[in-house]
Structure formats: structure tokens, C-alpha cells
CSV table of C-alpha atoms and ligand atoms in Angstrom, one decimal:
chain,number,residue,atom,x,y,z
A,448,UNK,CA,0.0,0.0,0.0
A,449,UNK,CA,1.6,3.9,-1.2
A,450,UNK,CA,2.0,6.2,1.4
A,451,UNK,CA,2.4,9.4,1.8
A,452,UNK,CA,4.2,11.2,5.0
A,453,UNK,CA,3.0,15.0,5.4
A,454,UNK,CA,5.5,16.8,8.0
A,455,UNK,CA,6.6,19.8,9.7
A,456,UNK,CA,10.5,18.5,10.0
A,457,UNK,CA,11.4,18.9,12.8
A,458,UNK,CA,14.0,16.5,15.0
A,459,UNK,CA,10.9,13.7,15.9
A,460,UNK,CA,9.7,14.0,12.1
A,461,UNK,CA,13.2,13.3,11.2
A,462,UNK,CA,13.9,10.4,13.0
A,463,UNK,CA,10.2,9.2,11.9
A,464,UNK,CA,11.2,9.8,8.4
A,465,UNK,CA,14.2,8.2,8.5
A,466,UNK,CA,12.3,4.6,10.0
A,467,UNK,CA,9.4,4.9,6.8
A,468,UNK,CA,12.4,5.4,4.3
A,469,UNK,CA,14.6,2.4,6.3
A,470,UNK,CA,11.4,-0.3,6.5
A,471,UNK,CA,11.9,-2.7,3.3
A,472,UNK,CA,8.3,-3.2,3.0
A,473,UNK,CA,6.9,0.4,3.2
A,474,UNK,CA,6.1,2.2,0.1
A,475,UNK,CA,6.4,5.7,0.6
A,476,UNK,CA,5.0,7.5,-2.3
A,477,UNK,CA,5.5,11.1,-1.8
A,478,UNK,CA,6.5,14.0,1.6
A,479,UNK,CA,4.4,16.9,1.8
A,480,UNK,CA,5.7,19.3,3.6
A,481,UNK,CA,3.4,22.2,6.3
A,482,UNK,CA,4.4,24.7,8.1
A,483,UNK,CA,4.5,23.7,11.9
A,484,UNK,CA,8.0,23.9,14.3
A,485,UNK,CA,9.7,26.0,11.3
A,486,UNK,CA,8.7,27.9,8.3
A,487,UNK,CA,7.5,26.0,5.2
A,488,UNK,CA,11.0,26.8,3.3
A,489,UNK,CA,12.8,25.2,6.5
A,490,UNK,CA,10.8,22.3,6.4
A,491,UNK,CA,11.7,21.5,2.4
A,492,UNK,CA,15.1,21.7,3.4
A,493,UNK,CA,15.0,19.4,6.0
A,494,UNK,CA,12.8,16.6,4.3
A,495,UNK,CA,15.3,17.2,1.8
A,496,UNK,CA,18.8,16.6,4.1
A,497,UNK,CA,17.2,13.5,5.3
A,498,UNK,CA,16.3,12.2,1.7
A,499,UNK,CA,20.1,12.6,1.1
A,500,UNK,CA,21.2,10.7,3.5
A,501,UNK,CA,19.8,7.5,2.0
A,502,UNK,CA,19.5,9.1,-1.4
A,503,UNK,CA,16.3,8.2,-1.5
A,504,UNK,CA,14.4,9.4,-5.2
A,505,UNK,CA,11.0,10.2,-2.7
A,506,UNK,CA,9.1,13.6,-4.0
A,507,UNK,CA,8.8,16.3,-2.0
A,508,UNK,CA,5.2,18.5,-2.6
A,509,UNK,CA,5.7,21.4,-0.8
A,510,UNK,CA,2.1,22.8,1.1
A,511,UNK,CA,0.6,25.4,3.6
A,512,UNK,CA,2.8,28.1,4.7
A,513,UNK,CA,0.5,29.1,7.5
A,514,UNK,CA,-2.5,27.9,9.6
A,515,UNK,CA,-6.2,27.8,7.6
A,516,UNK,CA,-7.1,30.9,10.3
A,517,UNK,CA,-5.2,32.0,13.4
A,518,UNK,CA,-1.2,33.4,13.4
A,519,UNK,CA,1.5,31.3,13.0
A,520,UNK,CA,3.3,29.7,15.8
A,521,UNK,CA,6.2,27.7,15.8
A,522,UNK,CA,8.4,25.6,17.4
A,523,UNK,CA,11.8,26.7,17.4
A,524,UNK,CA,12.9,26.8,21.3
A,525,UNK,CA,12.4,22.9,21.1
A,526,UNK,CA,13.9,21.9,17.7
A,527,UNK,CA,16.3,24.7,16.9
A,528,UNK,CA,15.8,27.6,14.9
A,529,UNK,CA,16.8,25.5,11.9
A,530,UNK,CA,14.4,22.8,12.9
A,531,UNK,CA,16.9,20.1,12.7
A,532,UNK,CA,18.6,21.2,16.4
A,533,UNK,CA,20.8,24.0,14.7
A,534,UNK,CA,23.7,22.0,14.3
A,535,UNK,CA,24.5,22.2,10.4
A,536,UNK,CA,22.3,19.4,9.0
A,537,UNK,CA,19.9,21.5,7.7
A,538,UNK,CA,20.7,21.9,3.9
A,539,UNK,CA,19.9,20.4,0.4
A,540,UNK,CA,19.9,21.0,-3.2
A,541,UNK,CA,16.5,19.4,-3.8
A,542,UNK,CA,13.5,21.5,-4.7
A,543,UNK,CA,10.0,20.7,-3.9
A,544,UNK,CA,8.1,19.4,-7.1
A,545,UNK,CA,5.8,22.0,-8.5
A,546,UNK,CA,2.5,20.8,-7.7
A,547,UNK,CA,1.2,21.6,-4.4
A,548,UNK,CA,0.9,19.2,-1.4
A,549,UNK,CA,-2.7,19.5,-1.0
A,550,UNK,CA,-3.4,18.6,-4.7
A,551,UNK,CA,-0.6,15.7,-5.0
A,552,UNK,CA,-2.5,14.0,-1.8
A,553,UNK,CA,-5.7,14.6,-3.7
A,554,UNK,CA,-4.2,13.1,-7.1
A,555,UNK,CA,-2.4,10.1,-5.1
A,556,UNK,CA,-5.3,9.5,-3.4
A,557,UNK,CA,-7.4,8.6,-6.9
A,558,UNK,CA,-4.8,7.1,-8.5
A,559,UNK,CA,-4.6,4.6,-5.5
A,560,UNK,CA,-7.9,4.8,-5.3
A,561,UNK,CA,-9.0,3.7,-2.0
A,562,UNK,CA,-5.8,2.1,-1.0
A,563,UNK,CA,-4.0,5.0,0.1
A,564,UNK,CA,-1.9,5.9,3.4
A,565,UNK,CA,-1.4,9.0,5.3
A,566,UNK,CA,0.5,9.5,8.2
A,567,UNK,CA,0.4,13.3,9.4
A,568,UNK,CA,3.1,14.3,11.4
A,569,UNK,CA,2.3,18.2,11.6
A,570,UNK,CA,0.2,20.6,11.9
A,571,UNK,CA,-3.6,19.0,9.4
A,572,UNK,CA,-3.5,22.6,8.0
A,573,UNK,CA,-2.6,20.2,4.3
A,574,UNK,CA,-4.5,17.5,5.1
A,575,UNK,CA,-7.8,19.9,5.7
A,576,UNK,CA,-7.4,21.9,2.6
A,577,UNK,CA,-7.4,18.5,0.7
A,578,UNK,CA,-10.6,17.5,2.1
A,579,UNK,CA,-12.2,21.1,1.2
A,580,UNK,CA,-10.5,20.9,-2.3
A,581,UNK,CA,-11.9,16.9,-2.7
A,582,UNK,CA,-14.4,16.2,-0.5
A,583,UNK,CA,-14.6,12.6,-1.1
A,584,UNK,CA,-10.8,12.2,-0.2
A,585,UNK,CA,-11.6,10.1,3.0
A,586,UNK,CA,-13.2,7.5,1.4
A,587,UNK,CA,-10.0,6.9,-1.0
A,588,UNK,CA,-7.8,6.7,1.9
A,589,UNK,CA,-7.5,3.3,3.6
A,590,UNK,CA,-5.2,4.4,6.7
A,591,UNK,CA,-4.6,7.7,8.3
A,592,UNK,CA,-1.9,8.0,11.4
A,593,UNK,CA,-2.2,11.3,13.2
A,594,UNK,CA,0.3,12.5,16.0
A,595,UNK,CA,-1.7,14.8,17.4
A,596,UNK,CA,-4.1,15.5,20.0
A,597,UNK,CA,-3.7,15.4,24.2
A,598,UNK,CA,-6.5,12.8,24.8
A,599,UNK,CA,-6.1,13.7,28.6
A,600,UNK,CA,-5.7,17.4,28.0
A,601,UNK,CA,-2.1,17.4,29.3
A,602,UNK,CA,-1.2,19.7,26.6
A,603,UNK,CA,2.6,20.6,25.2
A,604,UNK,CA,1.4,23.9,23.9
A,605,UNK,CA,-1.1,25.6,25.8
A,606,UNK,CA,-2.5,23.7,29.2
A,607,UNK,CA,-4.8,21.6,27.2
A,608,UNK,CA,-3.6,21.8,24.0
A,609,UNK,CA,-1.2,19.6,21.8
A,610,UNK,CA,1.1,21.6,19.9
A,611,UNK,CA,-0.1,19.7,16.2
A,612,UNK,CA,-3.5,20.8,17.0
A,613,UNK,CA,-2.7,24.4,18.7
A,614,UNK,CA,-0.8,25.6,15.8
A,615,UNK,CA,-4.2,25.0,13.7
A,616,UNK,CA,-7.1,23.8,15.4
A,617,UNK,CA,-9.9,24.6,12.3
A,618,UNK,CA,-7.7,22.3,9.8
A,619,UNK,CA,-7.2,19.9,12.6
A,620,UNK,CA,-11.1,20.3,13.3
A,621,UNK,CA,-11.8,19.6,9.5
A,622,UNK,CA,-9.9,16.9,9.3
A,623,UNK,CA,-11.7,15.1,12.3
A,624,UNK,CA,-14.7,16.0,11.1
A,625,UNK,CA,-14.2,14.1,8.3
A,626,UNK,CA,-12.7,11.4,7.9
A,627,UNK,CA,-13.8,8.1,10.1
A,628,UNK,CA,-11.2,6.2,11.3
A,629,UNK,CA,-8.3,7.7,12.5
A,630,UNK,CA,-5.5,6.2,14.2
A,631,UNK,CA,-4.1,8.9,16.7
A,632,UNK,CA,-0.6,8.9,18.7
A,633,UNK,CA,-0.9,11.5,21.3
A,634,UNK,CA,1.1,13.8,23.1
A,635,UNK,CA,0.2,11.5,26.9
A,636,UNK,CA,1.6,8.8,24.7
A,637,UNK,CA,4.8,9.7,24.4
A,638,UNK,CA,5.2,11.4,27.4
A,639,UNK,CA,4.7,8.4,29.6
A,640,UNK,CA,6.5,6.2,27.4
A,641,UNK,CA,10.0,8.2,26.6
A,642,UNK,CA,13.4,6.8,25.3
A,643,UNK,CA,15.6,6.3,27.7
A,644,UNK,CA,19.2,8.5,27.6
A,645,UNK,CA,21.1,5.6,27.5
A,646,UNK,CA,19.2,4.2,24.7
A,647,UNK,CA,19.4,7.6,22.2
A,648,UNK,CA,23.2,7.8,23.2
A,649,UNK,CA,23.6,4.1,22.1
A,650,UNK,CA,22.3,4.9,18.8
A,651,UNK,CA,24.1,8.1,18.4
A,652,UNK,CA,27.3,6.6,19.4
A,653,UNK,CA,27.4,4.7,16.0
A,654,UNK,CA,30.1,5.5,13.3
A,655,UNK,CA,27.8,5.6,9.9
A,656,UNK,CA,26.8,9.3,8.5
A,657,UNK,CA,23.5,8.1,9.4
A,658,UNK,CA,24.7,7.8,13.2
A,659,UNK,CA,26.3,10.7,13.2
A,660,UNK,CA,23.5,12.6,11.7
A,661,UNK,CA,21.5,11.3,14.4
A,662,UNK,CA,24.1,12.7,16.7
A,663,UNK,CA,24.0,16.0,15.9
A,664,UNK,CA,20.7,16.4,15.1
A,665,UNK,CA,19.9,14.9,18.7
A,666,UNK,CA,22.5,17.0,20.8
A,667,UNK,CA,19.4,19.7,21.7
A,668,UNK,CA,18.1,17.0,23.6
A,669,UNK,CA,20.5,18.1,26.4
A,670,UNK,CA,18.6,21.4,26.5
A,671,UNK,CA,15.3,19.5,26.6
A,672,UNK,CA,16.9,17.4,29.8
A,673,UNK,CA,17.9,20.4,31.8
A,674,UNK,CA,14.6,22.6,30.7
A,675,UNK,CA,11.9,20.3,31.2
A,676,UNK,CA,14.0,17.9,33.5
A,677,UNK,CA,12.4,14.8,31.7
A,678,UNK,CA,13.5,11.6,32.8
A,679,UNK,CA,14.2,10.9,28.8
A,680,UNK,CA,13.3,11.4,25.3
A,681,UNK,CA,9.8,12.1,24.3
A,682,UNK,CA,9.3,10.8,20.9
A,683,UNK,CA,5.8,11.1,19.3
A,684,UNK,CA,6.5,11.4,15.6
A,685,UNK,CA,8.5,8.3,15.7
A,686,UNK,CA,5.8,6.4,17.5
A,687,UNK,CA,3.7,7.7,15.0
A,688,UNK,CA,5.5,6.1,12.2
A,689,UNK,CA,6.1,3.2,14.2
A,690,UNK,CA,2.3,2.5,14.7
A,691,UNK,CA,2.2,2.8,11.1
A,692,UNK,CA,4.7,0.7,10.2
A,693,UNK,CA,3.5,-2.5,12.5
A,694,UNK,CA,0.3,-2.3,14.1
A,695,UNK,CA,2.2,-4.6,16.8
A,696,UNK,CA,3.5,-1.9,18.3
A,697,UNK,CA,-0.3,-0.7,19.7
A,698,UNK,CA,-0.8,-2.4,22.9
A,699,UNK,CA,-3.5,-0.5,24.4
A,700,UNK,CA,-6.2,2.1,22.5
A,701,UNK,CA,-9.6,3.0,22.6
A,702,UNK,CA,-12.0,4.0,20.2
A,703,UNK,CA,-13.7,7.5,21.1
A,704,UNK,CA,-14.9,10.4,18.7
A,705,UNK,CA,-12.4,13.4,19.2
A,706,UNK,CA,-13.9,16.6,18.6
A,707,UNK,CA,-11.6,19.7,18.2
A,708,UNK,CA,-12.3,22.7,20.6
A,709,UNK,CA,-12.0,25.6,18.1
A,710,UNK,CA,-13.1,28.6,20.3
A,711,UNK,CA,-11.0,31.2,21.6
A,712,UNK,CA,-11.0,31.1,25.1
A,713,UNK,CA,-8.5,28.3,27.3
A,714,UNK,CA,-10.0,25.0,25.5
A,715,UNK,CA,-8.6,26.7,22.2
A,716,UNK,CA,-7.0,23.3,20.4
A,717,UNK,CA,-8.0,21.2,23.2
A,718,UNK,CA,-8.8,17.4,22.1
A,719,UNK,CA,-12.3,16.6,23.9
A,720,UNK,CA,-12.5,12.4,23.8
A,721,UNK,CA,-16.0,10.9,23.6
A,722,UNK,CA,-15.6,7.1,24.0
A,723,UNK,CA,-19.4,6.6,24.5
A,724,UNK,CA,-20.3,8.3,21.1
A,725,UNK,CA,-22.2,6.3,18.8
A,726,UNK,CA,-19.9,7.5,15.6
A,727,UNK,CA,-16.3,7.3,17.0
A,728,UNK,CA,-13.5,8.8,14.4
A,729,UNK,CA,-10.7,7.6,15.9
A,730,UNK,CA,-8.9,4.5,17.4
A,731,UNK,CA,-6.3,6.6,20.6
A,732,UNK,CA,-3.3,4.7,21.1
A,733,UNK,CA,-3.2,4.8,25.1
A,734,UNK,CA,0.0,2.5,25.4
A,735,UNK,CA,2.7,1.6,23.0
A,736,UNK,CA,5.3,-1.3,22.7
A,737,UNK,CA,7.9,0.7,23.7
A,738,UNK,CA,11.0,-1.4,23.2
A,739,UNK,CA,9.4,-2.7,20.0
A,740,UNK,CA,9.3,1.2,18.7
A,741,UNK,CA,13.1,1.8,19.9
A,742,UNK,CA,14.6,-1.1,18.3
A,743,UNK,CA,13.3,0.0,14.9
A,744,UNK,CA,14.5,3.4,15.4
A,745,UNK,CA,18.0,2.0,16.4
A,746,UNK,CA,17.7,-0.2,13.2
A,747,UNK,CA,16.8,2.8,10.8
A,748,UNK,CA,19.6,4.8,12.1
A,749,UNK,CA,22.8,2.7,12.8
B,480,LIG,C1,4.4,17.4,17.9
B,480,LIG,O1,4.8,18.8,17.9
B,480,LIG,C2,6.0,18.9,17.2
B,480,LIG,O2,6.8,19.8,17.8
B,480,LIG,C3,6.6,17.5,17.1
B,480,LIG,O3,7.3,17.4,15.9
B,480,LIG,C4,5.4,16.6,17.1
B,480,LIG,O4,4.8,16.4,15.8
B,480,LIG,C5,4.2,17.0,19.4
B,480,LIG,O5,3.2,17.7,20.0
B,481,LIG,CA1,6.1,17.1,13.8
């Protein structure tokens, strides 16, 4: 089944990007690119350095340079003003192809018509424009991933907010408004499940470019340690992918209808989970196999 990743690169994109484009039996078909932790040009860039480092032939469809309705906000305390931790990784001579990435999911979507992917690893601001531009896009997708959402309203951006949602909670209400069965890897998720130090350090201590890449790119983490003193590495984008990649790796969800708060007041972006509605959207995966989900990452980058 084609797949297509749509991303706001991003350290946890890039490591999630880098375990699609490492599984032998995943057929990416295309990265669309949103503005989310850095600007839309940023983002291209750092799809890009990661698609060199496995020379992979993958397109890149560049999309939204801003939310459907509110200001921008971004992410750059937590992945570096580059997005890729600011330490010299972030830089490419590919170019996005021309078409845009809400019309490529659109086209991909009917030319696999019903068998499609998605796994959405930013900000739906992409994803919602392509259900406005083709309305019947849902039905020709078999799979959709999210990483967003905080089901228990323990939020990363605002107090109940998610930071995938809070940078565009219309799209992200759009895209739960529409489409029916969504798996979703939320914030809670990775926070009570987080790679241990010792573990990133072991893969970063490798000698291939892709090790070292990992390295560098991975050094902010230190920042993350002393601001948020975490007791390790939260990673929801590669859970994300991981979920996609081998459903094995869900060991606890529930199925619920999410509905996105999109007023202006504190529940701006919050997640509200109904499990007892009668027309649940999405399947929440509560607990993950955690040591399943590392080992591929250490696979994808060593
Ligand atoms: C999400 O926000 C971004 O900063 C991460 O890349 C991830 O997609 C987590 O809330
Ligand atoms: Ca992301």
C-alpha cells in the first residue's frame, strides 16, 4: 500500500522519516511538507537533508505556509531555529516538485484509489485543505496516522492543547470532522512512554553518516533534559510512524470520537475524547510497545 508522510521537520519528524524510508516493505510514495515547528521553506530543506542521507528518489510536494485561520506559531525553542537542532544538518539542493501538497494527496489519493496511506506528522492545515478541495478524499484513503491530540488534555502547547493541534485547530477540526477512522498517537503517549538516555546515546554513538547525523541532530536534547528535567526522550512522531509501520506496536487504544475545541477562550485546540459516542473517528493509542518502537529506530539509524 503507497503512502504518503506530510510533515513539519522537525527533529521527531526526522527520525520518523528516517524509519518509513529504512522499512523494506513500506512504500512511501511522496513527503508533503506544512508549516508547523519552522517555516515551510525550512521544512523543504530538512525533508530534503534526510532524503540525502539514504539518497532516496521520494518527491517532495511542498504545502501550507500558514494555519487555515489563526497566526503562526512555531516551534523553534524545542527543535532549533533550523528545525533540525541547529547544528549544520539543515541543507539540500533538492526543490520541492511543482505541484502543491494538497493537490498531489488529492491526485495520489485517486490514483490509488482507495488504498491509500497518510501519516500526518504536523500541523492538518494540508490535510484539511485537501478534504475542502476533494471532498470525497476520506473514502480513497484506507489508513490515516495522526500525532496529534492530548486525549487527557495534558497539553505541550497551551494547558490543554497539543502543539499539532494548537498551531491550527480549524484544519485539525476539518480533518476530524471528516474522515472516520483515524489512528491517533498522542502527546500523553509519548510522554509516559520516553526513550531512555542511555538508549538515544547508544544509537548516536554509531560511526555511519547516518549515526552521526542522528548525533548532531539529537544534541538539543540536552537542553530538553535540563529545561523540562524529563527523565528521557519524548518521541511522538516516531511512534507515529512506528504505529504505522507494525500495528504490533499498539498495545492498548480506545475507540472514542475526538472533537476539536476551536473557540478562543482556554480550551482553544483542546482534544475533547468521547468514548461513548455512537460515531467514534478515531482509534487513541493509550500504550505503545515501547521497546518494539526503539529497536526500529535503532535499526533505521545505525
Ligand atoms: C508534535 O509537535 C511537534 O513539535 C513535534 O514534531 C510533534 O509532531 C508533538 O506535540
Ligand atoms: Ca512534527
Amino acid at each position: 500500500m503507497p503512502w504518503v508522510i506530510d510533515t513539519d521537520a522537525g527533529v521527531d519528524d526526522a527520525i520518523g522519516l528516517m524509519m518509513a524510508l529504512a522499512s523494506t516493505n513500506f512504500d512511501l510514495a511522496a513527503i508533503t511538507t506544512v508549516n508547523g515547528n519552522v517555516p515551510l521553506e525550512r521544512v523543504n530543506v530538512n525533508v530534503g537533508a534526510v532524503l540525502d542521507l539514504v539518497g532516496a528518489p521520494i518527491p517532495i510536494y511542498a504545502g501550507c505556509d500558514r494555519p487555515m485561520v489563526q497566526p503562526v506559531v512555531r516551534a523553534e525553542d524545542f527543535h532549533g531555529a533550523d528545525g533540525l537542532g541547529d547544528a549544520g544538518l539543515s541543507r539540500t539542493t533538492r526543490t520541492p516538485h511543482p505541484q502543491h501538497a494538497a493537490l498531489a494527496i488529492s491526485a495520489l489519493a485517486r490514483q490509488h484509489a482507495g488504498n491509500l496511506g497518510i501519516i500526518a506528522l504536523g500541523p492538518l492545515t494540508n490535510l484539511a485543505l485537501a478534504c475542502n478541495l476533494d471532498p470525497d478524499l476520506p473514502m480513497r484513503c484506507s489508513q490515516v496516522v495522526v500525532m496529534g491530540c492530548a486525549w487527557q488534555a495534558r497539553g505541550n502547547q497551551t494547558p490543554v492543547a497539543e502543539f499539532n493541534v494548537a498551531a491550527d485547530p480549524e484544519s485539525a477540526r476539518v480533518v476530524f470532522d471528516r474522515f472516520e477512522r483515524i489512528t491517533v498517537l498522542p502527546w500523553e503517549t509519548a510522554l509516559d512512554q520516553m526513550m531512555p538516555f542511555e538508549q538515544l546515546a547508544q544509537i548516536a554513538s554509531g560511526s555511519s553518516p547516518r549515526a552521526q547525523f542522528f548525533a548532531a541532530m539529537t544534541r538539543i536534547v540536552q537542553v530538553w533534559r535540563q529545561r523540562f528535567h524529563l527523565p528521557g526522550v519524548p518521541l511522538p512522531d516516531p511512534l507515529a510512524v512506528a504505529v504505522a509501520l507494525d500495528e504490533r506496536v499498539i498495545t492498548e487504544s480506545i475507540h472514542a470520537r475526538v472533537h476539536i475545541d476551536t473557540s478562543q477562550g482556554i480550551g482553544r485546540g483542546l482534544s475533547a475524547i468521547d468514548p461513548r459516542h455512537p460515531s467514534p473517528n478515531a482509534r487513541i493509542v493509550t500504550r505503545v510497545d515501547a521497546e518494539r518502537a526503539w529497536a526500529m529506530i535503532a535499526s533505521a539509524w545505525a
